[in-house]
Short mmCIF file of C-alpha atoms (C1' of nucleotides) in Angstrom, two decimals:
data_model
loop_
_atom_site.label_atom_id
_atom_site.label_comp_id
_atom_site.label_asym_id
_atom_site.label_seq_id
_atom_site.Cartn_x
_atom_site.Cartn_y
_atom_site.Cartn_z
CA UNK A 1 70.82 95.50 95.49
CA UNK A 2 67.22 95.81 94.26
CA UNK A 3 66.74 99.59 93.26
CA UNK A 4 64.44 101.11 90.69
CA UNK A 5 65.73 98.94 87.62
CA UNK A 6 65.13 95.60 89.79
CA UNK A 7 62.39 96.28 91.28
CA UNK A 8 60.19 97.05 87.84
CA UNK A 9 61.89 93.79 86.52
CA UNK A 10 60.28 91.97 89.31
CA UNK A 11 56.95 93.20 89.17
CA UNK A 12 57.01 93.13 85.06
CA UNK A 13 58.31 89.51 85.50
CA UNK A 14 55.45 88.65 87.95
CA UNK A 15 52.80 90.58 86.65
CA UNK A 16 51.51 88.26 83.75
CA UNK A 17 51.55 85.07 86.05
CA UNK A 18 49.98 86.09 89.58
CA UNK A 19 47.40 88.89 88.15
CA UNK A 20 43.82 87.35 88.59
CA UNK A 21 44.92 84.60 90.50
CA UNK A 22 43.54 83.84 93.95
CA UNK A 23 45.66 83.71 96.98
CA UNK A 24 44.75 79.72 98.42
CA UNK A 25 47.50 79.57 101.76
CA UNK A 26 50.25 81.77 102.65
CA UNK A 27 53.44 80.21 104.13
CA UNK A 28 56.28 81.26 105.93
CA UNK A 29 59.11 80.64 108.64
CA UNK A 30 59.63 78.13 110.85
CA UNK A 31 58.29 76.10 107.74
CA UNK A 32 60.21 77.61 105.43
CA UNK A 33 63.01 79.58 107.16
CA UNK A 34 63.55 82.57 109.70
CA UNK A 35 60.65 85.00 109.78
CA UNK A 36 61.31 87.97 108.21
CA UNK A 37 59.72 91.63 109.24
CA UNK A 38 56.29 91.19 108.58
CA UNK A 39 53.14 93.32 109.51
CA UNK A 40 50.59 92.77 110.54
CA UNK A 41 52.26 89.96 112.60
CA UNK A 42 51.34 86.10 111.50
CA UNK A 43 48.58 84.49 111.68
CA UNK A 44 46.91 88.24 110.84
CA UNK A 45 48.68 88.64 107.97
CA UNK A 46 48.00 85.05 106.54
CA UNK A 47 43.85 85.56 106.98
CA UNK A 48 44.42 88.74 105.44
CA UNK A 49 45.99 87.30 102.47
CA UNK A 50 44.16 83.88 102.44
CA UNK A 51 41.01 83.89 99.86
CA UNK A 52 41.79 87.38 97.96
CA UNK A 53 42.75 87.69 94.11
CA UNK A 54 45.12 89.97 93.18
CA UNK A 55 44.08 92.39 90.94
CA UNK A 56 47.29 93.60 90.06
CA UNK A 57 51.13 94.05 90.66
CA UNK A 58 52.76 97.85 90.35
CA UNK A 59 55.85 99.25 91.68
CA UNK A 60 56.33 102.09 94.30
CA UNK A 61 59.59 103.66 94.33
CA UNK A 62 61.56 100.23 95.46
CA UNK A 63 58.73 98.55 96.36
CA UNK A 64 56.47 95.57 94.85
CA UNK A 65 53.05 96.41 95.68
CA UNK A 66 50.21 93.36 95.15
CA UNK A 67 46.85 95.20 94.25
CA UNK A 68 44.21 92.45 95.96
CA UNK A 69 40.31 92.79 94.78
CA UNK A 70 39.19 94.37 98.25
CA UNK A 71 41.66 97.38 97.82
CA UNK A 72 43.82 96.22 100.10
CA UNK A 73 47.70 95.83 99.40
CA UNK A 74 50.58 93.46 99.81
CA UNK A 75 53.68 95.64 99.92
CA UNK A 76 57.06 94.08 99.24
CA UNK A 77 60.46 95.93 99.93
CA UNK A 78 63.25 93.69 99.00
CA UNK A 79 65.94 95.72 100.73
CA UNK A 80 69.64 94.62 99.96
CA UNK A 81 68.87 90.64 98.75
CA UNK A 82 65.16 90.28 98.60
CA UNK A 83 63.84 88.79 95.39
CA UNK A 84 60.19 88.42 93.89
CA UNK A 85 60.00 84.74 91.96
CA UNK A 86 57.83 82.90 90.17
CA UNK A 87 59.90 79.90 89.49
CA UNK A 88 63.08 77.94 91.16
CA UNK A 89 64.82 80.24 93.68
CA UNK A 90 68.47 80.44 93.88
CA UNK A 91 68.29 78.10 97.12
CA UNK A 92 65.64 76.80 99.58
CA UNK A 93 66.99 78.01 102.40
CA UNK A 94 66.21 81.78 102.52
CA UNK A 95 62.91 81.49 101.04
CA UNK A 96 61.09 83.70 103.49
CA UNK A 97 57.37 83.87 101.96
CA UNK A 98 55.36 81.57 99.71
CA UNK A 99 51.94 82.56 98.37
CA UNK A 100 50.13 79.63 96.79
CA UNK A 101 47.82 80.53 94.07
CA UNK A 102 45.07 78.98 92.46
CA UNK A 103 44.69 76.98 89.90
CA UNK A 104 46.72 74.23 88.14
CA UNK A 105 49.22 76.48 85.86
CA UNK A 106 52.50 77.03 86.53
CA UNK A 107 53.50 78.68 88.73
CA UNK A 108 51.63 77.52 91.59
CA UNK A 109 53.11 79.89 93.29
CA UNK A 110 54.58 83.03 94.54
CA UNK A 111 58.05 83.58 96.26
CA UNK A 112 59.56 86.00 98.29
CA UNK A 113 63.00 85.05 98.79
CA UNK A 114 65.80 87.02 100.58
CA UNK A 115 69.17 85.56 101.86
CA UNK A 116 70.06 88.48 104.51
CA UNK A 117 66.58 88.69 105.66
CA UNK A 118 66.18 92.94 105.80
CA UNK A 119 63.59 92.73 103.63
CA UNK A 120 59.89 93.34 104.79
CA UNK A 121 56.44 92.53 103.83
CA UNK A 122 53.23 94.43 105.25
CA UNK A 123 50.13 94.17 104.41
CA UNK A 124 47.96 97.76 104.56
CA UNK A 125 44.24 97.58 104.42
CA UNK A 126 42.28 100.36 102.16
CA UNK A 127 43.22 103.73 102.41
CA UNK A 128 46.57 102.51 104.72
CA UNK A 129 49.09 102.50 101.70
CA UNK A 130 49.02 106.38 100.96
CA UNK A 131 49.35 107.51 104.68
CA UNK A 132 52.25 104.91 104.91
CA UNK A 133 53.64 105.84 102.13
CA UNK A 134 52.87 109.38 100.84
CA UNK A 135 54.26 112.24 99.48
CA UNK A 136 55.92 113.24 103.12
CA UNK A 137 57.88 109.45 103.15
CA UNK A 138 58.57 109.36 99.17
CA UNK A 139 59.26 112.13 96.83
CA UNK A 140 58.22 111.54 92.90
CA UNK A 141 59.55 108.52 91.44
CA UNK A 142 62.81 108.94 89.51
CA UNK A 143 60.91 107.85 86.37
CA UNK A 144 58.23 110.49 86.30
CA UNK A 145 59.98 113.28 87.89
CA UNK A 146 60.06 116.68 85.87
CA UNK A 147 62.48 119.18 86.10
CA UNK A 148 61.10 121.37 88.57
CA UNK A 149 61.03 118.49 90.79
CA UNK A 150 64.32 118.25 90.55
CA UNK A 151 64.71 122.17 91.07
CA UNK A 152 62.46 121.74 94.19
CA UNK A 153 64.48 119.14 95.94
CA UNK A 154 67.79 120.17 95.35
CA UNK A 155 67.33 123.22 96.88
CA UNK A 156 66.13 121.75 99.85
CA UNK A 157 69.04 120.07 101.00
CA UNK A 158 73.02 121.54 101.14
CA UNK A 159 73.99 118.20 101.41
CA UNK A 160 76.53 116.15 98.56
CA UNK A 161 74.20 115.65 95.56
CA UNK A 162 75.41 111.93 95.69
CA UNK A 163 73.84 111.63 99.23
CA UNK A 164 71.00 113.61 98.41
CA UNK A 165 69.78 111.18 95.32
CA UNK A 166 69.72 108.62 97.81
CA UNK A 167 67.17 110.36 99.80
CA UNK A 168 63.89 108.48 98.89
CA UNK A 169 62.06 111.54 100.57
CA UNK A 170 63.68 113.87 97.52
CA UNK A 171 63.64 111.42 94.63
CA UNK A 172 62.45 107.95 95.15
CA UNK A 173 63.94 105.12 93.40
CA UNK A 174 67.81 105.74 93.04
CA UNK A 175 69.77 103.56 95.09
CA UNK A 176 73.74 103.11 96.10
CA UNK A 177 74.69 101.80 92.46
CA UNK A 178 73.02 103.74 90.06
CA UNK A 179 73.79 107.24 91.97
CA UNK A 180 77.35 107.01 91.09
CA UNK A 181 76.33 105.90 87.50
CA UNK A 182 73.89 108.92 86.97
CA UNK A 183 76.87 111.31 88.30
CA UNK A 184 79.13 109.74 86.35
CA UNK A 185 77.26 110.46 82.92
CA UNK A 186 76.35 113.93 83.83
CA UNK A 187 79.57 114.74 84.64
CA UNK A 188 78.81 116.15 88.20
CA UNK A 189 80.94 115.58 91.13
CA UNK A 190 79.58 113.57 93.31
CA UNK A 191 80.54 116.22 96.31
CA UNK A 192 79.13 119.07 95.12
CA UNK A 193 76.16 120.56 97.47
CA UNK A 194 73.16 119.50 96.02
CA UNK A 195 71.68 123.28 96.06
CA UNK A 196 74.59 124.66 94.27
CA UNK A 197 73.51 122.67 90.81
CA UNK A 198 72.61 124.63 88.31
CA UNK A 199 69.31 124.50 86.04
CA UNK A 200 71.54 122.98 82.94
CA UNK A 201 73.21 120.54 85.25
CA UNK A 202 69.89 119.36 86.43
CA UNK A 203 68.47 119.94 83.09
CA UNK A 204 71.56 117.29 82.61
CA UNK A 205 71.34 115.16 85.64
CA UNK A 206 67.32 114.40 85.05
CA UNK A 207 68.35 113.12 81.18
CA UNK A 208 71.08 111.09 82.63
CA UNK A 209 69.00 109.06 85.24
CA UNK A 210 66.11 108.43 82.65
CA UNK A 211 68.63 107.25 80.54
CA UNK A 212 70.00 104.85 82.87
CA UNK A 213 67.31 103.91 84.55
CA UNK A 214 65.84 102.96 81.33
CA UNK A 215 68.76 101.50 80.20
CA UNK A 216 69.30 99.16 83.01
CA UNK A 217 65.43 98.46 83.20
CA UNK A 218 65.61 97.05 79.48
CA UNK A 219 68.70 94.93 80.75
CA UNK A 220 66.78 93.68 83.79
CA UNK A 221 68.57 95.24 85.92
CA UNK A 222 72.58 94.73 87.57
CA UNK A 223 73.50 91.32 89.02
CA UNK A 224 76.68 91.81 90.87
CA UNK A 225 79.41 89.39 91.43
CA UNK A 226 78.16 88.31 94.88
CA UNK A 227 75.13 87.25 92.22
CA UNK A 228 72.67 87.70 94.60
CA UNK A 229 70.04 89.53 92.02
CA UNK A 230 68.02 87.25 89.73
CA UNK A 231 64.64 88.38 88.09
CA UNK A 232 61.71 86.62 88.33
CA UNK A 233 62.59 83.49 86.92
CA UNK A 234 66.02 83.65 88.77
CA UNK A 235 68.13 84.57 86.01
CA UNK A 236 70.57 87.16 85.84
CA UNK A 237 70.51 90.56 85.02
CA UNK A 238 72.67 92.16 82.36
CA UNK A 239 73.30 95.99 83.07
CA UNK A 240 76.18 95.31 85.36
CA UNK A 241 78.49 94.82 81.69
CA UNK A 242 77.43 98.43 81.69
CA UNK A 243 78.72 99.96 84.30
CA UNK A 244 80.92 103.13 83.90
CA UNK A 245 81.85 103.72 87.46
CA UNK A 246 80.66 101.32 90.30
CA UNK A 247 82.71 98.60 91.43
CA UNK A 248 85.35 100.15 89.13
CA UNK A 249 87.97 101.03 91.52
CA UNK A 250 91.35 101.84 90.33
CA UNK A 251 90.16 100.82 86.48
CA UNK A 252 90.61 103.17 83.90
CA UNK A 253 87.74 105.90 83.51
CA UNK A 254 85.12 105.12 80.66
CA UNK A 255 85.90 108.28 78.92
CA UNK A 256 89.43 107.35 77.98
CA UNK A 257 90.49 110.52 80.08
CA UNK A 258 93.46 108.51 81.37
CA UNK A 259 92.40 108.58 84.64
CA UNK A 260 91.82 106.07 86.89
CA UNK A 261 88.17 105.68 88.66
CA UNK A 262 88.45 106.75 92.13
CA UNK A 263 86.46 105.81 95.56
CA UNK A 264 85.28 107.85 98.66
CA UNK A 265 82.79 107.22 100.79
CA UNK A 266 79.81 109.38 101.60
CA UNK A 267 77.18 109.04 104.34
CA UNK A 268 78.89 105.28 104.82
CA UNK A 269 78.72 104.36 101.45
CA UNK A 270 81.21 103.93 98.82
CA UNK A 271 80.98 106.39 95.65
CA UNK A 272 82.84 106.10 92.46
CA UNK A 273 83.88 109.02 90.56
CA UNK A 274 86.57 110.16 87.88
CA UNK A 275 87.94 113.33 89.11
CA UNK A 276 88.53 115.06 85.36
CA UNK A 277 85.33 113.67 83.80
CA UNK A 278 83.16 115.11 87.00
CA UNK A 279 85.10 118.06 88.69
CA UNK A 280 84.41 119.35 91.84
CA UNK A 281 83.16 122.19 90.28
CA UNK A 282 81.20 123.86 87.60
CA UNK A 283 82.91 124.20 84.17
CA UNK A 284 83.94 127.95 83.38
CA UNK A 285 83.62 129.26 86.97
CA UNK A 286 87.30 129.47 88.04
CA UNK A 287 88.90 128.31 91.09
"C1'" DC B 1 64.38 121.15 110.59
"C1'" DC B 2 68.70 119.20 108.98
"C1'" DC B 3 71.97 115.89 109.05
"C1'" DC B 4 74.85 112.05 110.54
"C1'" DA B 5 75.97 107.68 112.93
"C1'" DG B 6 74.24 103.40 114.32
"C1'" DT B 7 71.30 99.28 113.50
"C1'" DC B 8 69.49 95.19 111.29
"C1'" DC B 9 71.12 90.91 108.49
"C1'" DT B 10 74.28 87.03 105.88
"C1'" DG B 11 77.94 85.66 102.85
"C1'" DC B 12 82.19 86.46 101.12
"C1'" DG B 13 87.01 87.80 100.69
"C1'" DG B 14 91.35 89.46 102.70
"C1'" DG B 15 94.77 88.91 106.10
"C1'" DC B 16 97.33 86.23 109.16
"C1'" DT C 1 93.92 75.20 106.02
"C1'" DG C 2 91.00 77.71 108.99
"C1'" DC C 3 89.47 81.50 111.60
"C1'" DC C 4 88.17 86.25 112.26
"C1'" DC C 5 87.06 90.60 110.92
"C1'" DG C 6 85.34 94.03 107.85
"C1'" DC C 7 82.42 95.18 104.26
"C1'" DA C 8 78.30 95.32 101.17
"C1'" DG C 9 73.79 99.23 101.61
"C1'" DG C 10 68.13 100.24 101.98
"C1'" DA C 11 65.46 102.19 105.32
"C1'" DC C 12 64.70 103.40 109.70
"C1'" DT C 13 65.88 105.39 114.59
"C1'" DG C 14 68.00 108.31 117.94
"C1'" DG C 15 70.50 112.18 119.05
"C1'" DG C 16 73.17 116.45 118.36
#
DNA sequence: CCCCAGTCCTGCGGGC
DNA sequence: TGCCCGCAGGACTGGG
């Protein structure tokens, strides 16, 4: 599931072979496969796109934003299977979006692929992107965060800091897997309000996500054994070998604590936790 | 405002 | 062997 870690991968895969390189025809469903959310709605968004060089590729929290030379953007969120390629997709048949670019090196072109189709691709014209998307819709990206960011959003919100982290309004850029993984190495429960942290637990939490989010950014990010995630060239990723917690069930905790990793779910989604290496509450505070 | 449940979508695995 | 159901979760919506 595309989250920070993927996403980057996918634009810093892209980046050196689409930036400069003119947009020619933009394709899509019924001629390649079922139209996915797009705005504006076709043919719109294919005039839009047709004729324009892209100046640039950048992520936005999960997001792969195309920079095009009249400060307009192409904004693509993958969502649970989208993927960004520049050369042979996993299959034909969910390719959604296909950008042909000019020139005669390889690639020719551009692909948006995504097998469950939730992903979306909009198109915002000068100006749009930061009322779409500003501070109100995404809080500071997980990467560039400081600690009184952290401060400030936790005590926004009583909710479980495991929910909270998933908020993109809060913290943008941690998703489903690496929430559990950031707990996990901090050695905060994942139940615990999210305004009842401490400075030197968030002090400990903010180290933790850099650290994996770096981590799993140098690895390309976590392919899963459904296999759906690929980087740009539709290869695997290799941080899922490091995971302490997720998909862990019932297998013995990381630490060596003895313990076995447990699962609950939170706000209909499954969290994985060891219940001596994160307990439910502070060290040194009793009960 | 704050928070939760429901919704979209497809492929896969468990149970019978 | 084959069918059906539940589950995976990012982001949004509606309602309490």
């Amino acid at each position: 599931m595309p989250e920070l870690p993927e996403v980057e991968t996918m634009v810093r895969g892209i980046r050196p072979f689409v930036t400069g390189r003119k947009i020619i025809e933009v394709r899509r469903g019924p001629s390649l496969c079922k139209p996915i959310c797009m705005e504006p709605d076709w043919p719109d968004f294919n005039h839009l796109c047709t004729g324009r060089t892209i100046r640039g590729v950048r992520r936005l929290a999960k997001r792969v934003i195309l920079e095009l030379e009249n400060s307009s953007q192409i904004v693509i969120e993958p969502r649970m299977t989208g993927l960004m390629l520049v050369a042979d997709p996993p299959s034909q048949e969910h390719l959604r979006v296909e950008w042909r670019l000019e020139g005669n090196e390889s690639p020719g072109s551009l692909w948006f692929w995504d097998r469950r189709g939730l992903g979306t691709v909009r198109l915002y014209g000068p100006g749009d992107l930061a009322v779409a998307l500003g501070p109100d819709r995404l809080g500071p990206d997980a990467l560039l965060a400081t600690l009184t960011d952290w401060q400030t959003f936790c005590r926004r919100t009583r909710r479980p800091i495991k929910v909270a982290l998933l908020d993109q309004t809060l913290i943008a850029g941690i998703g489903n897997l690496y929430a559990s993984e950031m707990l996990f190495r901090s050695g905060i429960h994942p139940e615990r309000p999210a305004d009842s942290l401490k400075k030197g637990e968030l002090t400990t939490l903010r180290k933790a996500c850099l650290m994996i989010l770096e981590e799993a950014i140098h690895y390309e990010g976590s392919t899963l054994s459904d296999g759906t995630y690929r980087n740009a060239l539709n290869q695997n990723g290799g941080y899922q070998n490091a995971h302490r917690v997720y998909d862990r069930e019932g297998l013995p905790c990381s630490n060596h604590c003895g313990n076995q990793v447990l699962r609950i779910v939170q706000a209909q989604r499954s969290t994985f936790y060891c219940q001596a290496c994160q307990p439910p509450f502070p060290r040194g505070t009793g009960s």
